[in-house]
Amino acid sequence: MQASEGSDTFEFRSPHGMKAAHSRLRTFAGIAVRHLQHFNHPGRAWHDLSGPQDTLTVVLAEIGGRCEARTNLHRPAALERQRPNHISFVPAEMRVWGYTDNMESVRELRLSFDRKSLGDWFGPDLDPGNAGNPELMLHDKRAVECARLLAAECDASDPSAELYGEGLTIALLSACFQGRPQKENSGLSVSQLRLVLDFIHEHLDSSVSVFQLARLVDLSSSQFARMFKASTGVSPHRYQLNTRIGKAQELLLMRGESLSMVAVATGFADQSHFTRTFKRVTGATPHEWHQNRNP
């Protein structure tokens, strides 16, 4: 059975008892992030959760019945794991069943990635044991909250900057695979911070990823995000957003600069996206903000 939305088509493996599905896809640094909802016929239903890449699935909502991840289709999960919003990691091509009994629908966030890429994200912070074995029906409130925000990004008509989605993806994966991180209380060095900030300022009109910024200073993505916040007090996404809005304010004070030009120059998808984001950050539309400074 297929789930389609826009240009994305997702194929469920070995489906039984499923009648319809919807899928919305975003990609952050090579990791496919899908917001899926599937609907079932009355009775038992199942499908194979595995894929050609490693899979992490977070159940966000269940309507009726119960939902489980099983290595044996006929063996129920342990009772203590049968709670809402469970998380399962399925290594590539390792059959694990997503099973429901008299459930109308399941909504989930599903990530697909190459296990080797986790090394780029977490470096020495990666827990190799967690990354190599199936882990079924775990529970982590922080991971679920990140998954909810990522699902909203998949559905958004005007997605936020790339750094925001990558930050959420790092946080979700770190909750599942990261060992105890070493604390970098001092943050980035002065030279590292200057290099990163210069890069962000020079590329305000383009998409910048956490991975790009981390490579500038030879750190894993998770180390970089942690140390950047220790140095600046904000995440890379928030710093970039604040910088873009600050640059937009400069341009708005210049005569003859149209909103569409300002939007392009500061990396927003279009004028409408720029206006909504500007108001969310400053509390006023660009026009209102400009009028208040030019009485």
mmCIF file of C-alpha atoms in Angstrom:
data_model
loop_
_atom_site.group_PDB
_atom_site.id
_atom_site.type_symbol
_atom_site.label_atom_id
_atom_site.label_comp_id
_atom_site.label_asym_id
_atom_site.label_seq_id
_atom_site.Cartn_x
_atom_site.Cartn_y
_atom_site.Cartn_z
ATOM 1 C CA MET A 1 0.000 0.000 0.000
ATOM 2 C CA GLN A 2 1.211 3.502 -0.830
ATOM 3 C CA ALA A 3 0.890 6.812 0.978
ATOM 4 C CA SER A 4 1.213 9.904 -1.205
ATOM 5 C CA GLU A 5 1.200 13.652 -0.596
ATOM 6 C CA GLY A 6 2.568 16.042 -3.197
ATOM 7 C CA SER A 7 5.733 14.589 -4.740
ATOM 8 C CA ASP A 8 6.318 12.087 -1.914
ATOM 9 C CA THR A 9 5.246 8.458 -2.280
ATOM 10 C CA PHE A 10 5.828 6.064 0.615
ATOM 11 C CA GLU A 11 5.401 2.300 0.235
ATOM 12 C CA PHE A 12 4.356 0.269 3.290
ATOM 13 C CA ARG A 13 5.993 -3.158 3.429
ATOM 14 C CA SER A 14 3.860 -6.322 3.744
ATOM 15 C CA PRO A 15 0.656 -4.494 4.739
ATOM 16 C CA HIS A 16 -2.374 -6.353 6.057
ATOM 17 C CA GLY A 17 -5.691 -4.805 7.111
ATOM 18 C CA MET A 18 -4.675 -1.268 6.136
ATOM 19 C CA LYS A 19 -7.027 0.783 3.962
ATOM 20 C CA ALA A 20 -5.509 4.262 3.471
ATOM 21 C CA ALA A 21 -2.547 6.448 4.431
ATOM 22 C CA HIS A 22 -1.173 9.971 4.100
ATOM 23 C CA SER A 23 2.488 11.033 4.096
ATOM 24 C CA ARG A 24 4.360 14.330 4.144
ATOM 25 C CA LEU A 25 8.132 14.396 3.728
ATOM 26 C CA ARG A 26 10.918 16.772 4.701
ATOM 27 C CA THR A 27 14.648 16.055 4.492
ATOM 28 C CA PHE A 28 17.221 17.426 6.927
ATOM 29 C CA ALA A 29 20.915 16.757 6.192
ATOM 30 C CA GLY A 30 20.106 13.577 4.294
ATOM 31 C CA ILE A 31 17.647 12.218 6.872
ATOM 32 C CA ALA A 32 14.144 11.590 5.522
ATOM 33 C CA VAL A 33 11.532 12.779 8.044
ATOM 34 C CA ARG A 34 7.977 11.641 7.288
ATOM 35 C CA HIS A 35 4.759 12.555 9.039
ATOM 36 C CA LEU A 36 2.578 9.495 8.441
ATOM 37 C CA GLN A 37 -1.021 8.677 9.251
ATOM 38 C CA HIS A 38 -2.506 5.320 8.323
ATOM 39 C CA PHE A 39 -6.067 4.043 8.636
ATOM 40 C CA ASN A 40 -7.095 0.434 9.207
ATOM 41 C CA HIS A 41 -10.041 -1.855 8.634
ATOM 42 C CA PRO A 42 -11.710 -3.258 11.795
ATOM 43 C CA GLY A 43 -9.777 -6.091 13.388
ATOM 44 C CA ARG A 44 -6.077 -6.817 13.292
ATOM 45 C CA ALA A 45 -3.702 -4.952 10.991
ATOM 46 C CA TRP A 46 0.043 -4.896 10.539
ATOM 47 C CA HIS A 47 2.964 -3.957 8.308
ATOM 48 C CA ASP A 48 6.735 -4.374 8.315
ATOM 49 C CA LEU A 49 8.407 -1.301 9.880
ATOM 50 C CA SER A 50 11.822 -2.015 8.348
ATOM 51 C CA GLY A 51 13.274 -0.412 5.243
ATOM 52 C CA PRO A 52 16.507 -0.253 3.236
ATOM 53 C CA GLN A 53 17.844 2.221 5.817
ATOM 54 C CA ASP A 54 17.606 2.307 9.594
ATOM 55 C CA THR A 55 14.193 3.473 10.807
ATOM 56 C CA LEU A 56 13.167 5.398 13.905
ATOM 57 C CA THR A 57 9.432 5.727 14.464
ATOM 58 C CA VAL A 58 7.629 7.796 17.110
ATOM 59 C CA VAL A 59 3.904 7.155 17.618
ATOM 60 C CA LEU A 60 2.199 10.532 18.088
ATOM 61 C CA ALA A 61 -1.488 9.571 18.236
ATOM 62 C CA GLU A 62 -3.594 6.394 18.369
ATOM 63 C CA ILE A 63 -7.348 6.266 17.874
ATOM 64 C CA GLY A 64 -8.963 3.160 19.376
ATOM 65 C CA GLY A 65 -7.457 -0.252 20.161
ATOM 66 C CA ARG A 66 -3.750 -0.685 20.735
ATOM 67 C CA CYS A 67 -0.574 -0.225 18.717
ATOM 68 C CA GLU A 68 2.625 -2.219 19.187
ATOM 69 C CA ALA A 69 6.017 -2.962 17.634
ATOM 70 C CA ARG A 70 6.722 -6.723 17.571
ATOM 71 C CA THR A 71 9.579 -8.893 16.378
ATOM 72 C CA ASN A 72 7.152 -11.838 16.419
ATOM 73 C CA LEU A 73 3.743 -11.047 14.936
ATOM 74 C CA HIS A 74 2.034 -13.468 17.344
ATOM 75 C CA ARG A 75 3.842 -12.391 20.537
ATOM 76 C CA PRO A 76 2.473 -9.272 22.289
ATOM 77 C CA ALA A 77 4.798 -6.643 23.689
ATOM 78 C CA ALA A 78 5.513 -6.627 27.414
ATOM 79 C CA LEU A 79 2.666 -5.032 29.363
ATOM 80 C CA GLU A 80 4.836 -2.284 30.844
ATOM 81 C CA ARG A 81 5.746 -1.071 27.343
ATOM 82 C CA GLN A 82 2.133 -0.803 26.179
ATOM 83 C CA ARG A 83 1.794 2.926 26.765
ATOM 84 C CA PRO A 84 0.995 5.773 24.346
ATOM 85 C CA ASN A 85 3.659 7.602 22.324
ATOM 86 C CA HIS A 86 6.199 4.822 22.176
ATOM 87 C CA ILE A 87 9.432 4.996 20.155
ATOM 88 C CA SER A 88 11.021 2.139 18.184
ATOM 89 C CA PHE A 89 14.344 1.825 16.388
ATOM 90 C CA VAL A 90 14.498 -0.781 13.600
ATOM 91 C CA PRO A 91 17.870 -1.535 11.923
ATOM 92 C CA ALA A 92 17.875 -1.715 8.125
ATOM 93 C CA GLU A 93 16.169 -4.805 6.665
ATOM 94 C CA MET A 94 15.455 -6.273 10.119
ATOM 95 C CA ARG A 95 11.790 -7.283 10.089
ATOM 96 C CA VAL A 96 9.769 -5.740 12.899
ATOM 97 C CA TRP A 97 5.988 -5.577 12.773
ATOM 98 C CA GLY A 98 3.867 -2.515 13.424
ATOM 99 C CA TYR A 99 0.756 -4.211 14.818
ATOM 100 C CA THR A 100 -2.680 -2.856 15.727
ATOM 101 C CA ASP A 101 -5.843 -4.478 17.045
ATOM 102 C CA ASN A 102 -9.186 -2.745 16.339
ATOM 103 C CA MET A 103 -7.433 0.577 15.863
ATOM 104 C CA GLU A 104 -8.932 3.162 13.529
ATOM 105 C CA SER A 105 -5.747 5.098 12.807
ATOM 106 C CA VAL A 106 -2.154 5.698 13.871
ATOM 107 C CA ARG A 107 -0.209 8.939 13.403
ATOM 108 C CA GLU A 108 3.566 8.785 13.630
ATOM 109 C CA LEU A 109 6.829 10.455 12.713
ATOM 110 C CA ARG A 110 9.216 8.139 10.885
ATOM 111 C CA LEU A 111 12.896 8.895 10.232
ATOM 112 C CA SER A 112 15.013 6.963 7.705
ATOM 113 C CA PHE A 113 18.804 7.287 7.757
ATOM 114 C CA ASP A 114 22.137 5.590 7.198
ATOM 115 C CA ARG A 115 23.574 4.442 10.528
ATOM 116 C CA LYS A 116 27.022 5.632 9.482
ATOM 117 C CA SER A 117 25.671 9.166 9.202
ATOM 118 C CA LEU A 118 25.022 9.180 12.941
ATOM 119 C CA GLY A 119 28.770 9.467 13.412
ATOM 120 C CA ASP A 120 28.680 12.800 11.580
ATOM 121 C CA TRP A 121 25.918 14.014 13.853
ATOM 122 C CA PHE A 122 27.234 12.812 17.208
ATOM 123 C CA GLY A 123 30.917 11.905 16.851
ATOM 124 C CA PRO A 124 32.273 10.525 20.154
ATOM 125 C CA ASP A 125 28.905 11.139 21.851
ATOM 126 C CA LEU A 126 27.293 8.286 19.892
ATOM 127 C CA ASP A 127 26.316 5.195 21.875
ATOM 128 C CA PRO A 128 27.244 2.427 19.377
ATOM 129 C CA GLY A 129 25.270 -0.183 21.293
ATOM 130 C CA ASN A 130 22.024 1.718 20.870
ATOM 131 C CA ALA A 131 22.697 2.298 17.166
ATOM 132 C CA GLY A 132 23.186 -1.376 16.261
ATOM 133 C CA ASN A 133 20.290 -3.245 17.880
ATOM 134 C CA PRO A 134 16.503 -2.978 17.629
ATOM 135 C CA GLU A 135 14.930 -1.058 20.499
ATOM 136 C CA LEU A 136 11.147 -1.353 20.638
ATOM 137 C CA MET A 137 8.454 0.663 22.396
ATOM 138 C CA LEU A 138 10.683 2.958 24.429
ATOM 139 C CA HIS A 139 9.398 6.137 26.080
ATOM 140 C CA ASP A 140 11.085 9.533 26.211
ATOM 141 C CA LYS A 141 9.098 12.767 26.670
ATOM 142 C CA ARG A 142 11.815 14.970 25.146
ATOM 143 C CA ALA A 143 12.013 12.824 22.014
ATOM 144 C CA VAL A 144 8.223 12.818 21.600
ATOM 145 C CA GLU A 145 8.032 16.600 21.916
ATOM 146 C CA CYS A 146 10.755 16.994 19.272
ATOM 147 C CA ALA A 147 8.829 14.564 17.049
ATOM 148 C CA ARG A 148 5.635 16.613 17.396
ATOM 149 C CA LEU A 149 7.466 19.778 16.349
ATOM 150 C CA LEU A 150 9.087 17.975 13.400
ATOM 151 C CA ALA A 151 5.682 16.663 12.308
ATOM 152 C CA ALA A 152 4.408 20.254 12.304
ATOM 153 C CA GLU A 153 7.394 21.219 10.112
ATOM 154 C CA CYS A 154 6.484 18.456 7.654
ATOM 155 C CA ASP A 155 2.951 19.862 7.419
ATOM 156 C CA ALA A 156 3.900 23.548 7.308
ATOM 157 C CA SER A 157 2.971 25.478 4.168
ATOM 158 C CA ASP A 158 5.956 27.799 4.723
ATOM 159 C CA PRO A 159 8.622 25.695 6.477
ATOM 160 C CA SER A 160 11.062 27.371 8.848
ATOM 161 C CA ALA A 161 14.773 27.705 8.111
ATOM 162 C CA GLU A 162 16.795 24.539 7.578
ATOM 163 C CA LEU A 163 18.637 25.067 10.863
ATOM 164 C CA TYR A 164 15.386 24.747 12.833
ATOM 165 C CA GLY A 165 14.477 21.354 11.385
ATOM 166 C CA GLU A 166 18.037 20.101 11.746
ATOM 167 C CA GLY A 167 18.118 21.222 15.371
ATOM 168 C CA LEU A 168 14.948 19.276 16.123
ATOM 169 C CA THR A 169 16.298 16.228 14.270
ATOM 170 C CA ILE A 170 19.532 16.339 16.290
ATOM 171 C CA ALA A 171 17.577 16.639 19.535
ATOM 172 C CA LEU A 172 15.311 13.702 18.640
ATOM 173 C CA LEU A 173 18.146 11.425 17.564
ATOM 174 C CA SER A 174 20.321 12.413 20.532
ATOM 175 C CA ALA A 175 17.549 11.398 22.932
ATOM 176 C CA CYS A 176 17.633 7.933 21.352
ATOM 177 C CA PHE A 177 21.303 7.324 20.485
ATOM 178 C CA GLN A 178 23.546 9.696 22.393
ATOM 179 C CA GLY A 179 25.517 8.458 25.355
ATOM 180 C CA ARG A 180 26.463 10.757 28.190
ATOM 181 C CA PRO A 181 27.947 13.793 26.454
ATOM 182 C CA GLN A 182 31.055 15.493 27.681
ATOM 183 C CA LYS A 183 30.244 18.981 28.920
ATOM 184 C CA GLU A 184 31.858 21.869 27.088
ATOM 185 C CA ASN A 185 31.273 24.603 29.672
ATOM 186 C CA SER A 186 33.467 27.123 27.871
ATOM 187 C CA GLY A 187 31.627 26.820 24.552
ATOM 188 C CA LEU A 188 33.404 27.650 21.304
ATOM 189 C CA SER A 189 36.741 29.406 21.293
ATOM 190 C CA VAL A 190 36.838 33.048 20.210
ATOM 191 C CA SER A 191 38.299 32.126 16.809
ATOM 192 C CA GLN A 192 35.763 29.305 16.290
ATOM 193 C CA LEU A 193 32.854 31.556 17.187
ATOM 194 C CA ARG A 194 34.058 34.339 14.904
ATOM 195 C CA LEU A 195 34.467 31.904 11.998
ATOM 196 C CA VAL A 196 30.933 30.548 12.446
ATOM 197 C CA LEU A 197 29.290 33.943 12.934
ATOM 198 C CA ASP A 198 31.030 35.369 9.883
ATOM 199 C CA PHE A 199 29.794 32.430 7.822
ATOM 200 C CA ILE A 200 26.199 32.906 9.008
ATOM 201 C CA HIS A 201 26.291 36.635 8.249
ATOM 202 C CA GLU A 202 27.793 36.068 4.806
ATOM 203 C CA HIS A 203 25.099 33.512 3.885
ATOM 204 C CA LEU A 204 21.915 35.132 5.177
ATOM 205 C CA ASP A 205 20.270 34.713 1.781
ATOM 206 C CA SER A 206 20.875 30.959 1.529
ATOM 207 C CA SER A 207 20.154 27.745 3.394
ATOM 208 C CA VAL A 208 22.797 26.921 6.009
ATOM 209 C CA SER A 209 22.889 23.579 7.827
ATOM 210 C CA VAL A 210 24.154 22.642 11.274
ATOM 211 C CA PHE A 211 26.428 20.108 9.576
ATOM 212 C CA GLN A 212 28.049 22.864 7.479
ATOM 213 C CA LEU A 213 28.664 25.032 10.529
ATOM 214 C CA ALA A 214 30.014 22.114 12.563
ATOM 215 C CA ARG A 215 32.493 21.194 9.823
ATOM 216 C CA LEU A 216 33.892 24.732 9.876
ATOM 217 C CA VAL A 217 35.207 24.097 13.382
ATOM 218 C CA ASP A 218 35.795 20.322 13.097
ATOM 219 C CA LEU A 219 33.060 19.233 15.525
ATOM 220 C CA SER A 220 30.177 16.777 15.334
ATOM 221 C CA SER A 221 26.783 18.390 14.839
ATOM 222 C CA SER A 222 25.613 17.649 18.373
ATOM 223 C CA GLN A 223 28.842 18.977 19.928
ATOM 224 C CA PHE A 224 28.649 22.105 17.815
ATOM 225 C CA ALA A 225 24.991 22.844 18.622
ATOM 226 C CA ARG A 226 25.670 22.417 22.352
ATOM 227 C CA MET A 227 28.816 24.569 22.335
ATOM 228 C CA PHE A 228 27.263 27.259 20.119
ATOM 229 C CA LYS A 229 24.403 27.707 22.576
ATOM 230 C CA ALA A 230 26.862 27.822 25.484
ATOM 231 C CA SER A 231 28.688 30.656 23.692
ATOM 232 C CA THR A 232 25.736 32.698 22.454
ATOM 233 C CA GLY A 233 22.824 31.727 24.690
ATOM 234 C CA VAL A 234 20.695 30.705 21.694
ATOM 235 C CA SER A 235 20.537 27.847 19.191
ATOM 236 C CA PRO A 236 22.124 28.212 15.718
ATOM 237 C CA HIS A 237 18.629 28.480 14.214
ATOM 238 C CA ARG A 238 17.570 31.246 16.594
ATOM 239 C CA TYR A 239 20.797 33.164 16.013
ATOM 240 C CA GLN A 240 20.364 32.964 12.246
ATOM 241 C CA LEU A 241 16.718 34.025 12.507
ATOM 242 C CA ASN A 242 17.561 36.992 14.736
ATOM 243 C CA THR A 243 20.344 37.999 12.342
ATOM 244 C CA ARG A 244 18.046 37.765 9.323
ATOM 245 C CA ILE A 245 15.418 39.920 11.023
ATOM 246 C CA GLY A 246 18.079 42.442 12.054
ATOM 247 C CA LYS A 247 19.348 42.646 8.475
ATOM 248 C CA ALA A 248 15.763 43.022 7.228
ATOM 249 C CA GLN A 249 15.238 45.932 9.605
ATOM 250 C CA GLU A 250 18.327 47.645 8.191
ATOM 251 C CA LEU A 251 17.050 47.186 4.654
ATOM 252 C CA LEU A 252 13.565 48.421 5.563
ATOM 253 C CA LEU A 253 15.056 51.698 6.788
ATOM 254 C CA MET A 254 16.700 52.216 3.392
ATOM 255 C CA ARG A 255 14.601 54.081 0.845
ATOM 256 C CA GLY A 256 13.240 52.164 -2.116
ATOM 257 C CA GLU A 257 13.691 48.647 -0.710
ATOM 258 C CA SER A 258 10.576 46.563 -1.464
ATOM 259 C CA LEU A 259 9.370 43.804 0.854
ATOM 260 C CA SER A 260 9.958 41.182 -1.828
ATOM 261 C CA MET A 261 13.578 42.308 -2.231
ATOM 262 C CA VAL A 262 14.118 42.313 1.540
ATOM 263 C CA ALA A 263 12.656 38.796 1.769
ATOM 264 C CA VAL A 264 15.025 37.454 -0.900
ATOM 265 C CA ALA A 265 18.047 39.230 0.568
ATOM 266 C CA THR A 266 17.459 37.729 3.993
ATOM 267 C CA GLY A 267 16.777 34.148 2.924
ATOM 268 C CA PHE A 268 12.996 33.863 3.258
ATOM 269 C CA ALA A 269 10.957 31.752 0.856
ATOM 270 C CA ASP A 270 8.790 34.676 -0.246
ATOM 271 C CA GLN A 271 7.286 37.974 0.911
ATOM 272 C CA SER A 272 4.405 36.270 2.718
ATOM 273 C CA HIS A 273 6.742 33.986 4.701
ATOM 274 C CA PHE A 274 8.958 36.961 5.553
ATOM 275 C CA THR A 275 6.000 39.050 6.780
ATOM 276 C CA ARG A 276 4.653 36.272 9.033
ATOM 277 C CA THR A 277 8.069 35.521 10.523
ATOM 278 C CA PHE A 278 8.889 39.202 11.034
ATOM 279 C CA LYS A 279 5.636 39.731 12.948
ATOM 280 C CA ARG A 280 6.177 36.601 15.047
ATOM 281 C CA VAL A 281 9.647 37.811 16.098
ATOM 282 C CA THR A 282 9.028 41.555 16.495
ATOM 283 C CA GLY A 283 5.298 41.722 17.232
ATOM 284 C CA ALA A 284 4.611 43.958 14.214
ATOM 285 C CA THR A 285 4.422 43.567 10.434
ATOM 286 C CA PRO A 286 7.315 45.059 8.412
ATOM 287 C CA HIS A 287 5.034 47.924 7.341
ATOM 288 C CA GLU A 288 3.956 48.661 10.926
ATOM 289 C CA TRP A 289 7.533 48.457 12.192
ATOM 290 C CA HIS A 290 8.742 50.843 9.476
ATOM 291 C CA GLN A 291 5.937 53.347 10.152
ATOM 292 C CA ASN A 292 6.736 53.413 13.874
ATOM 293 C CA ARG A 293 10.297 54.503 13.025
ATOM 294 C CA ASN A 294 9.306 57.029 10.413
ATOM 295 C CA PRO A 295 6.526 59.117 11.981
#
